[in-house]
Short mmCIF file of C-alpha atoms and ligand atoms in Angstrom, two decimals:
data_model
loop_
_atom_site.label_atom_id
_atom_site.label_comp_id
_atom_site.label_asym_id
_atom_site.label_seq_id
_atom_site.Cartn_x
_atom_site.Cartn_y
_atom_site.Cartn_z
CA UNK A 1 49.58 185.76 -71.83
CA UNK A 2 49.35 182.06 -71.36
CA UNK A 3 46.53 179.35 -72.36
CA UNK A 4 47.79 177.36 -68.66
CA UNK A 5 44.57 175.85 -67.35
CA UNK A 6 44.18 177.96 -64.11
CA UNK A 7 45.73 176.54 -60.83
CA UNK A 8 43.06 174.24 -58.68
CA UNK A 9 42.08 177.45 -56.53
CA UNK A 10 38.52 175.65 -55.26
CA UNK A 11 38.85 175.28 -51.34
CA UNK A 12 38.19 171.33 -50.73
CA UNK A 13 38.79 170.56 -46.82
CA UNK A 14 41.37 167.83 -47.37
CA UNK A 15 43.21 169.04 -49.73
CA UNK A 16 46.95 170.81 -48.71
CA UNK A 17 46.86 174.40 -49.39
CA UNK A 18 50.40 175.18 -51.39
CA UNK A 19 51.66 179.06 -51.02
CA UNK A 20 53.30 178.94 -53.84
CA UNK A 21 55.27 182.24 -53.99
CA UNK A 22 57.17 183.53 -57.83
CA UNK A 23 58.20 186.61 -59.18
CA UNK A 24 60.75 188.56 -56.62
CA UNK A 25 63.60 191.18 -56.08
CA UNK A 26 66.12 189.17 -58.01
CA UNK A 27 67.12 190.07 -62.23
CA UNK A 28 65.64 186.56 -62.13
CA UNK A 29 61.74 187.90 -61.91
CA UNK A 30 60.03 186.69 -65.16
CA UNK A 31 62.01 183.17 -64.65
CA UNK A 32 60.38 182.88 -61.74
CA UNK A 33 56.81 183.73 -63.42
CA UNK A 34 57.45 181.30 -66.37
CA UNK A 35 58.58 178.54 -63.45
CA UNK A 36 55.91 178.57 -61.38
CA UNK A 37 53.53 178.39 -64.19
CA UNK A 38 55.33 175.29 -64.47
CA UNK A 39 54.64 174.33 -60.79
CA UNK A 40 50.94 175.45 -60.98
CA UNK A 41 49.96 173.46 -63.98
CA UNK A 42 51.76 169.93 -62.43
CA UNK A 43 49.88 170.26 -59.36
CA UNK A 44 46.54 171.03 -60.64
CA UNK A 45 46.72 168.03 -62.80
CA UNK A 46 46.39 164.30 -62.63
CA UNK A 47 45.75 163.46 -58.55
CA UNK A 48 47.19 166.46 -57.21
CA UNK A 49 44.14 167.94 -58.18
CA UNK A 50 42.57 166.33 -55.24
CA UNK A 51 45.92 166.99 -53.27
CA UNK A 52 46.49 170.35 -53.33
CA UNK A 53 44.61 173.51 -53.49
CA UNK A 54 47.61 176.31 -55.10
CA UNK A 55 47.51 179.64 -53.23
CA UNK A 56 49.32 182.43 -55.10
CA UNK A 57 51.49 184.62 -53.73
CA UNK A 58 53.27 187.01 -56.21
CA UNK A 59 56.11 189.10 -55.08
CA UNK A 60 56.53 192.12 -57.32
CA UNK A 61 60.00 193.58 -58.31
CA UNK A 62 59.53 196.21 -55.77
CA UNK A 63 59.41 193.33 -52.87
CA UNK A 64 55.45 193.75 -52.62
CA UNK A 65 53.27 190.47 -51.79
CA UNK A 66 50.13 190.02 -54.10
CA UNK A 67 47.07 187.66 -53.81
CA UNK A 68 43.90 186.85 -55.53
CA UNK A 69 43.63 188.54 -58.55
CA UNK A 70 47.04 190.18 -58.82
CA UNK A 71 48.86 187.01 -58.45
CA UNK A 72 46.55 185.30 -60.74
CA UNK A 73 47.00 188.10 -63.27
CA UNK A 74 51.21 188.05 -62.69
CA UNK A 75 51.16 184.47 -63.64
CA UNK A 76 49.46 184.65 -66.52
CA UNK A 77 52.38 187.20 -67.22
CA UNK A 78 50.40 190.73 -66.68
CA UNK A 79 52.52 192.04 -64.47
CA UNK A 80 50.12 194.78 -61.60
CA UNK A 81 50.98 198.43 -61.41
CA UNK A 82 51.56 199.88 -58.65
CA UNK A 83 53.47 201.63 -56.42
CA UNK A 84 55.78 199.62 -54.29
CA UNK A 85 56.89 202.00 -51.95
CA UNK A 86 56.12 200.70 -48.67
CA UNK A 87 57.18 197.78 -46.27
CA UNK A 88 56.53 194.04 -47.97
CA UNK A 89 54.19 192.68 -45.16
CA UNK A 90 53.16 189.20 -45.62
CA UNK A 91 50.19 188.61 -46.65
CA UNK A 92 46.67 187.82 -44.04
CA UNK A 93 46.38 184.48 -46.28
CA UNK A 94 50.05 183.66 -45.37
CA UNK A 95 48.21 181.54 -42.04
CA UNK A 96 45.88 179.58 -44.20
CA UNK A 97 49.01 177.51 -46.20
CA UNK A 98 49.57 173.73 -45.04
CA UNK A 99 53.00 174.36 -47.30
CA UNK A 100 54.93 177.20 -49.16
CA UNK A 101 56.64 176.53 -52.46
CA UNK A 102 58.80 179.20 -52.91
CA UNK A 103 59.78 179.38 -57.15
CA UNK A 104 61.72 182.42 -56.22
CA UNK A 105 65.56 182.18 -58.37
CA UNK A 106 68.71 184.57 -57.48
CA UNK A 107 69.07 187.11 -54.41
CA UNK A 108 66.01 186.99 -52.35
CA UNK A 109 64.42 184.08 -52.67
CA UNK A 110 67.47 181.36 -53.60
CA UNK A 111 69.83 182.67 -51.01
CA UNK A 112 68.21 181.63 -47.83
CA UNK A 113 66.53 184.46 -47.35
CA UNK A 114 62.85 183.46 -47.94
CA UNK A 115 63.89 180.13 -46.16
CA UNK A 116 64.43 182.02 -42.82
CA UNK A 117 61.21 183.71 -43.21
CA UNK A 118 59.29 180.69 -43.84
CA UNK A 119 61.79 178.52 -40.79
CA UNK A 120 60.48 181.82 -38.18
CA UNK A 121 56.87 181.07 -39.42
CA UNK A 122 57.41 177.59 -38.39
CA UNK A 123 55.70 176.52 -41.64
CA UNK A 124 57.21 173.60 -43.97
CA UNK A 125 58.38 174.95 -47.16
CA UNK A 126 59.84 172.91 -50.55
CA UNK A 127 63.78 173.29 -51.10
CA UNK A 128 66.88 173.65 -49.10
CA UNK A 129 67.08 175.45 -45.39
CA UNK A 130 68.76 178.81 -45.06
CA UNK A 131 72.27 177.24 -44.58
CA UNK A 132 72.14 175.81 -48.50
CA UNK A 133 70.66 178.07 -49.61
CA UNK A 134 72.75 180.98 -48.74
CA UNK A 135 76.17 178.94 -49.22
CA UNK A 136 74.62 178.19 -53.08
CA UNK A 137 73.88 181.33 -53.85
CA UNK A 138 77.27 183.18 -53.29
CA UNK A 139 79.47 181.52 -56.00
CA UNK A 140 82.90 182.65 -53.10
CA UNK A 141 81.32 180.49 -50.21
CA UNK A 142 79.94 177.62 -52.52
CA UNK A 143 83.39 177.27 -53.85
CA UNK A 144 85.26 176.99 -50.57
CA UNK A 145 82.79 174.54 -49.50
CA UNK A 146 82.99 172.49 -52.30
CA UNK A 147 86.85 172.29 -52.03
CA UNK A 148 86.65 171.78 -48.45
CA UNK A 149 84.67 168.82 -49.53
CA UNK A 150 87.34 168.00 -52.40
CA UNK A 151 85.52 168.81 -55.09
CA UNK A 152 87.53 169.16 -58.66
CA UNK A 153 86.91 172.93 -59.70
CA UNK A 154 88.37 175.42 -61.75
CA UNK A 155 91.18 177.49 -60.30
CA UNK A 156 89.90 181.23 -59.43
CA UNK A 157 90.71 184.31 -57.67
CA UNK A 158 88.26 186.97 -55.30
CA UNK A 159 87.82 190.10 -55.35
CA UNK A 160 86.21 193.01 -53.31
CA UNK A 161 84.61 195.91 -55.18
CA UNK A 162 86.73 198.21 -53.59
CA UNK A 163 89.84 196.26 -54.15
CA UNK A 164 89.54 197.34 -58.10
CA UNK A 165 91.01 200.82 -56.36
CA UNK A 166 94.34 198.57 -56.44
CA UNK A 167 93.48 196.96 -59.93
CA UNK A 168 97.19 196.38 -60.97
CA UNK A 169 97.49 193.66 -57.98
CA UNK A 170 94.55 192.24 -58.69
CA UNK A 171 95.03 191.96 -62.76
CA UNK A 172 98.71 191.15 -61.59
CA UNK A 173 96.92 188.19 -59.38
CA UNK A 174 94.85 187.03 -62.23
CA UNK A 175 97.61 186.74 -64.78
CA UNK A 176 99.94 184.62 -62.47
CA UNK A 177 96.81 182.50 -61.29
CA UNK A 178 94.74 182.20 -64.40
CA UNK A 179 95.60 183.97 -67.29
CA UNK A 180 93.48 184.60 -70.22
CA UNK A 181 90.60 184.03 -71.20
CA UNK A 182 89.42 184.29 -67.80
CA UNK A 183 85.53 184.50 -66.63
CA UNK A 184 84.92 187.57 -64.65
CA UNK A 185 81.69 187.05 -62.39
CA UNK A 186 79.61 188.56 -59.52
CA UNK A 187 79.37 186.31 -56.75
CA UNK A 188 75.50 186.48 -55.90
CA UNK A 189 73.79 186.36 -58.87
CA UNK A 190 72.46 184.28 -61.52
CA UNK A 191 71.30 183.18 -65.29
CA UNK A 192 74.91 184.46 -66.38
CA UNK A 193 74.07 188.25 -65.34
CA UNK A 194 77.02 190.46 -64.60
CA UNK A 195 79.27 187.68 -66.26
CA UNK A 196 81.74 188.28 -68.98
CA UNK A 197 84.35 186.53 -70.70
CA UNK A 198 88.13 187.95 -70.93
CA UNK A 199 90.30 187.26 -73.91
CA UNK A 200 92.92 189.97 -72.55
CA UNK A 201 93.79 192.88 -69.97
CA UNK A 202 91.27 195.72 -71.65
CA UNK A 203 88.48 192.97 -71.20
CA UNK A 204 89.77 192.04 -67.47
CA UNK A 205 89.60 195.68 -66.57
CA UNK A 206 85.98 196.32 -68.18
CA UNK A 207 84.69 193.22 -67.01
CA UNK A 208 85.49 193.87 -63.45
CA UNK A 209 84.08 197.41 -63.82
CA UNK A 210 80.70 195.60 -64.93
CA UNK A 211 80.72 192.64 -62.51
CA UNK A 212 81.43 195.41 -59.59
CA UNK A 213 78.52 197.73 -60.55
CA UNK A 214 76.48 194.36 -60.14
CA UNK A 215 77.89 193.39 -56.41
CA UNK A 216 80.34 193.91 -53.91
CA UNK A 217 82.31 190.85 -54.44
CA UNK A 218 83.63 189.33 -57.60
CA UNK A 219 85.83 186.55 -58.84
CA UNK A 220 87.32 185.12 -61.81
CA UNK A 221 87.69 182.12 -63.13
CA UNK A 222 90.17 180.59 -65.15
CA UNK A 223 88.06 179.71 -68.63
CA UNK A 224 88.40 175.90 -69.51
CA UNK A 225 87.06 174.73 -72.93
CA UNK A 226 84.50 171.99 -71.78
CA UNK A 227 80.93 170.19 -72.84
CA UNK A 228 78.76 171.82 -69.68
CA UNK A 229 77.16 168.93 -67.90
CA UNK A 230 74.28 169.26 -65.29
CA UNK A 231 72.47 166.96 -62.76
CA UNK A 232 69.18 167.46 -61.28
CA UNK A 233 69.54 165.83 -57.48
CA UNK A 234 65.91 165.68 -55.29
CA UNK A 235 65.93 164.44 -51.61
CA UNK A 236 66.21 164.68 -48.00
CA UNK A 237 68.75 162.88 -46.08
CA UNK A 238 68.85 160.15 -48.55
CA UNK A 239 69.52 162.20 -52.00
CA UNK A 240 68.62 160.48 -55.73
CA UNK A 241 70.64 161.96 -58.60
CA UNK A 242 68.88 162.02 -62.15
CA UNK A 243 70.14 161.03 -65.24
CA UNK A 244 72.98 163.53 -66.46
CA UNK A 245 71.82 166.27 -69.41
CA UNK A 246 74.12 168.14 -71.75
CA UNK A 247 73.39 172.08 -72.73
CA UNK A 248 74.51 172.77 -76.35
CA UNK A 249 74.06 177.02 -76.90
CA UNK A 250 75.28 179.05 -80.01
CA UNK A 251 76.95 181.52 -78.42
CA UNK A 252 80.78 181.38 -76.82
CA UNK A 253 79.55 180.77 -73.79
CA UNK A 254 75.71 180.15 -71.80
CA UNK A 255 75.04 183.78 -71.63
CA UNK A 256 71.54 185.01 -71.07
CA UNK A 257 70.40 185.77 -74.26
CA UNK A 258 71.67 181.99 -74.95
CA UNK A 259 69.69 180.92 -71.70
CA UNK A 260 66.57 182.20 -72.16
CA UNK A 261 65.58 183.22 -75.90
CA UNK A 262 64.09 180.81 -78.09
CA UNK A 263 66.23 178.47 -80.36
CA UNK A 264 69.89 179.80 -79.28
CA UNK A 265 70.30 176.42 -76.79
CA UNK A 266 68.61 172.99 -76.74
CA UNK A 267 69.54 170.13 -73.74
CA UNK A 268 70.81 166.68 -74.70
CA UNK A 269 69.03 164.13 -72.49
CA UNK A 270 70.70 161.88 -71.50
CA UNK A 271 74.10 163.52 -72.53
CA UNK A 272 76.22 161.21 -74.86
CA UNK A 273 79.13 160.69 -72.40
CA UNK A 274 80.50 157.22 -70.83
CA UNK A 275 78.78 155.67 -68.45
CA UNK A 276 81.89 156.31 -66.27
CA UNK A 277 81.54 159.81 -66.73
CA UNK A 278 77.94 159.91 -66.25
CA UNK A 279 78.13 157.92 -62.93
CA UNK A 280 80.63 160.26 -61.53
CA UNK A 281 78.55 162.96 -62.50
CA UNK A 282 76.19 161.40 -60.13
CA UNK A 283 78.30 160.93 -57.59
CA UNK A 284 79.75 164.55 -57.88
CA UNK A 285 76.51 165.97 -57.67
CA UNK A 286 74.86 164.30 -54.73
CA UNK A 287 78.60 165.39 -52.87
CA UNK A 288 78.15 169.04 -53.95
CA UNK A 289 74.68 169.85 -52.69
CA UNK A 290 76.20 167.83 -49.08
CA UNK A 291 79.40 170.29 -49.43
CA UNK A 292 76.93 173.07 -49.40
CA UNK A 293 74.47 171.62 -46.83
CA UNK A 294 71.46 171.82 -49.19
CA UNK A 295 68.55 168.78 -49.45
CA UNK A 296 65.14 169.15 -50.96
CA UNK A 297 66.36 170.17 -54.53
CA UNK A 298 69.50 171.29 -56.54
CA UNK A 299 71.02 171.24 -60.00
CA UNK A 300 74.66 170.72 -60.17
CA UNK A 301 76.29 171.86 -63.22
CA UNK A 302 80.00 170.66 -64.87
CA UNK A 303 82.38 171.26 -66.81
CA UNK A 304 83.29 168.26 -68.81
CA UNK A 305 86.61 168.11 -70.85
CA UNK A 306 86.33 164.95 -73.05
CA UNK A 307 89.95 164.45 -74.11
CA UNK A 308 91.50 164.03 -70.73
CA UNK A 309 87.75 162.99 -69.17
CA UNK A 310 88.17 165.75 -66.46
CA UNK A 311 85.25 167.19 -64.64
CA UNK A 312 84.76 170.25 -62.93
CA UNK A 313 82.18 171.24 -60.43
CA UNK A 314 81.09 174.47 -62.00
CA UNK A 315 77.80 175.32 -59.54
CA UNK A 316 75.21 174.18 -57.81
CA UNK A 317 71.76 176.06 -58.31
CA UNK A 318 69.30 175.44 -55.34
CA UNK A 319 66.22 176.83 -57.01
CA UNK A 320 67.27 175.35 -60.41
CA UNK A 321 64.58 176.70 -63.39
CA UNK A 322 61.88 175.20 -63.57
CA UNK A 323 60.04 176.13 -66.62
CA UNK A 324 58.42 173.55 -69.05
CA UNK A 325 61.97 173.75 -70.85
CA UNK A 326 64.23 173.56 -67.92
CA UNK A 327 66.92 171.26 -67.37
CA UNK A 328 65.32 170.05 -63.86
CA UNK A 329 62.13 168.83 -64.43
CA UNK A 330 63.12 167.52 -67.85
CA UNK A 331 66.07 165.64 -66.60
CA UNK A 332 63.83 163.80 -63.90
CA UNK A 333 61.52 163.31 -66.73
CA UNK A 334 64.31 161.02 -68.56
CA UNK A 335 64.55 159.53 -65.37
CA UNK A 336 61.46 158.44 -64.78
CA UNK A 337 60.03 160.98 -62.75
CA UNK A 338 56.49 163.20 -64.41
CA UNK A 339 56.60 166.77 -63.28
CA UNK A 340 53.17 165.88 -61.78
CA UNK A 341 55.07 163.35 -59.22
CA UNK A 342 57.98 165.42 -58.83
CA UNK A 343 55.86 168.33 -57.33
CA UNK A 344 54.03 166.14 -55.24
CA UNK A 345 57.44 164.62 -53.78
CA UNK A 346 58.94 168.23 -53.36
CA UNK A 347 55.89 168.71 -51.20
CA UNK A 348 56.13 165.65 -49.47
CA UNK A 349 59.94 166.35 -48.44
CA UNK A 350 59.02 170.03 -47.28
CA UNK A 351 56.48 168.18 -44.81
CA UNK A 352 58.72 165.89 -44.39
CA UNK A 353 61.50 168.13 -43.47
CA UNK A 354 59.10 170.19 -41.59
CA UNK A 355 58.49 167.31 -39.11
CA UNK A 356 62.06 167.13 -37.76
CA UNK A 357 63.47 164.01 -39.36
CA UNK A 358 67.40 165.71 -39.44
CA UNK A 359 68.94 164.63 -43.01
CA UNK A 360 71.48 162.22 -42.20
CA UNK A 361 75.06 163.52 -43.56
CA UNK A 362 77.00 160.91 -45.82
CA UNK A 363 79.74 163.10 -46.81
CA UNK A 364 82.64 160.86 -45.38
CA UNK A 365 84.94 163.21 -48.04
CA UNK A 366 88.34 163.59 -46.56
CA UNK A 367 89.50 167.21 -46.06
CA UNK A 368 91.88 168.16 -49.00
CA UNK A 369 93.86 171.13 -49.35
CA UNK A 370 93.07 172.87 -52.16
CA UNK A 371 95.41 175.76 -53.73
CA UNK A 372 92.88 179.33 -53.34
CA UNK A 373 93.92 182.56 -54.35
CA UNK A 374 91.35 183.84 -51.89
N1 LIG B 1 85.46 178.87 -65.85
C1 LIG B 1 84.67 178.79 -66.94
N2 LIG B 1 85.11 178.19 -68.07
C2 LIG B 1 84.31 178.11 -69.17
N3 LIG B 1 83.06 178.63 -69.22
C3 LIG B 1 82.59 179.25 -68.13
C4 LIG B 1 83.37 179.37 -66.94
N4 LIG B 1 82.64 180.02 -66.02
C5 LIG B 1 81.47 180.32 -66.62
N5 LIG B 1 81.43 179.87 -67.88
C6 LIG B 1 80.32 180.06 -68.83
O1 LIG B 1 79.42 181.01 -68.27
C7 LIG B 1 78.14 180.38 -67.97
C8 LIG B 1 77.56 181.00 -66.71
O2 LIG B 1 78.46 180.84 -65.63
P1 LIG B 1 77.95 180.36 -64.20
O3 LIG B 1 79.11 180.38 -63.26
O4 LIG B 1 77.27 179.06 -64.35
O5 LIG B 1 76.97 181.52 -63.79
P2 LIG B 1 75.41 181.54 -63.40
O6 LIG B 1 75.38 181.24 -61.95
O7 LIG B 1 74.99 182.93 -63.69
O8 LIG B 1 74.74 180.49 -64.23
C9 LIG B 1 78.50 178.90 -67.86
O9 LIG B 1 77.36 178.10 -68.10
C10 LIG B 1 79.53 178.76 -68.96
O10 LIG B 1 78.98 178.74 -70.27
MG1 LIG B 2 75.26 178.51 -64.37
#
């Protein structure tokens, strides 16, 4: 349970009403809870307490819409019972929001899939359209893109589910293309799930057999030891990048456990790189979320390698976290940005958005060629 002041629920005639929608289908569920506590508190403080007027709309892990008391219950973290065997209808209360804010992270909710629902209502909503959202999400589509754009990246191979009935060609693939240790990964998920780390052919195998119980399509990645970089980017047509943050963890790699439990990671802000680095960082990260078509918000993460100063576009996150701990709203934090004004500018771009303004595309990126294994 939390000690949150409760969200500005009072009705008040000029305020905006903000569906602010958390929880979901995704492994990503109690993220989303501790997020849009997050969201809640920032825009039931300071002036957006005369702004807005927060209208909770809890999706349970069954795909059921809550109001009232059961979403004010979920986000205090008691999660309803009940069953959830029947259609998810939208809630009646779904007419009486000026603007949704969808906290929702991983499949169903970051993958454009909330964003269509939300574009055939008609209504404005915060974050990227369905195009962004869906090419962020799946880690095979966000990677062409981004070397379409010419993006640096790591060098990786794809994989079907099924295809792992012809392992030997695959592992074959993997140990001409990338060798070991690899990272073996389901394409549409997130907060490391599904991923595992490869030092040799036994782990390959078993990692593959994981990843595919997960989802139908898999890759891996060649593993490059790096300092992991990440840039919080907010805008529509025009797109700021924030000051660049490092992630130090105490595990191999960012795992989950590493992610999300207490005390096993901490964030360097601003990371101690060179200003060179850090500008490019920048740069890199305003060009990703324009490879992928996405505007409102993102998170672009790197891999940095300090002794020959290359960077890697790991992934772009469209729906980054957005707890009181999270890289995103800290990082525009450091940058002069209070979580209080970066809500309220979130909202503003959704209405913004909303009204037809089309982002203007500054990507003048020539095409490169870049060697896939796909
Ligand atoms: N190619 C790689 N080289 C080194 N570390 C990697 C690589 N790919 C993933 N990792 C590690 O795994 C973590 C999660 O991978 P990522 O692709 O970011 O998945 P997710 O979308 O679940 O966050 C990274 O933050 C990093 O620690
Ligand atoms: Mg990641």
């Amino acid at each position: 349970m939390t000690n949150l002041p409760l969200p500005n629920t009072a009705p008040q005639s000029t305020t905006t009403r903000v569906g602010l929608v958390f929880g979901g289908r995704s492994g990503e569920h109690d993220v989303s809870i501790r997020s849009a506590r997050t969201v809640a508190d920032a825009l039931s403080r300071g002036d957006n307490r005369q702004r807005y007027q927060v209208v909770l709309h809890y999706i349970t892990r069954g795909g059921r819409w809550l109001v009232g008391d059961g979403a004010t219950a979920a986000l205090s973290g008691a999660i309803p019972t009940g069953s959830d065997h029947h259609l998810p209808r939208l809630p009646t209360t779904a007419h009486q929001v000026d603007v949704w804010f969808p906290v929702l992270h991983g499949p169903n909710g970051e993958d454009g899939t909330v964003q269509g629902l939300f574009t055939l209502l008609d209504q404005p909503f915060v974050g990227t359209g369905v195009l962004g959202g869906a090419v962020g999400m799946n880690k095979q589509a966000m990677k062409a893109a981004f070397a379409t754009a010419g993006l640096p990246q790591v060098s990786y191979v794809c994989a079907t589910a099924n295809r792992l009935a012809y392992t030997d060609e695959l592992v074959n693939n993997v140990e001409q293309h990338l060798g070991y240790p690899c990272f073996v990964k389901p394409t549409s998920l997130g907060s490391s799930l599904g991923i595992s780390k490869a030092g040799d052919r036994g782990a390959l195998l078993a990692g593959l057999q994981a990843a595919a119980r997960l989802d139908d399509h898999l890759m891996v990645e060649a593993a490059v030891p790096a300092r992991e970089l990440e840039c919080a980017v907010l805008g529509y047509g025009h797109l700021d990048a924030s000051v660049v943050g490092e992630i130090l963890y105490d595990a191999e790699w960012y795992d989950y456990t590493s992610k999300y439990s207490a005390g096993h990671s901490s964030l360097v802000i601003p990371a101690s790189v060179p200003q060179a680095i850090h500008d490019r960082v920048q740069r890199l990260a305003v060009q990703a979320t324009q490879a992928v078509g996405a505007y409102g918000l993102s998170r672009v993460d790197f891999f940095y390698q300090e002794d020959s100063q290359a960077l890697y576009v790991n992934e772009i996150n469209t729906m980054p976290g957005f707890t009181s701990q999270s890289m995103y709203p800290l990082l525009w934090q450091a940058s002069g940005v209070s979580v209080e004004e970066l809500v309220h500018r979130l909202i503003r771009l959704a209405q913004e958005c909303h009204q037809g303004s089309p982002p203007h595309r500054t990507t003048n990126q020539p095409i490169q060629s870049t060697e896939l294994s796909c």
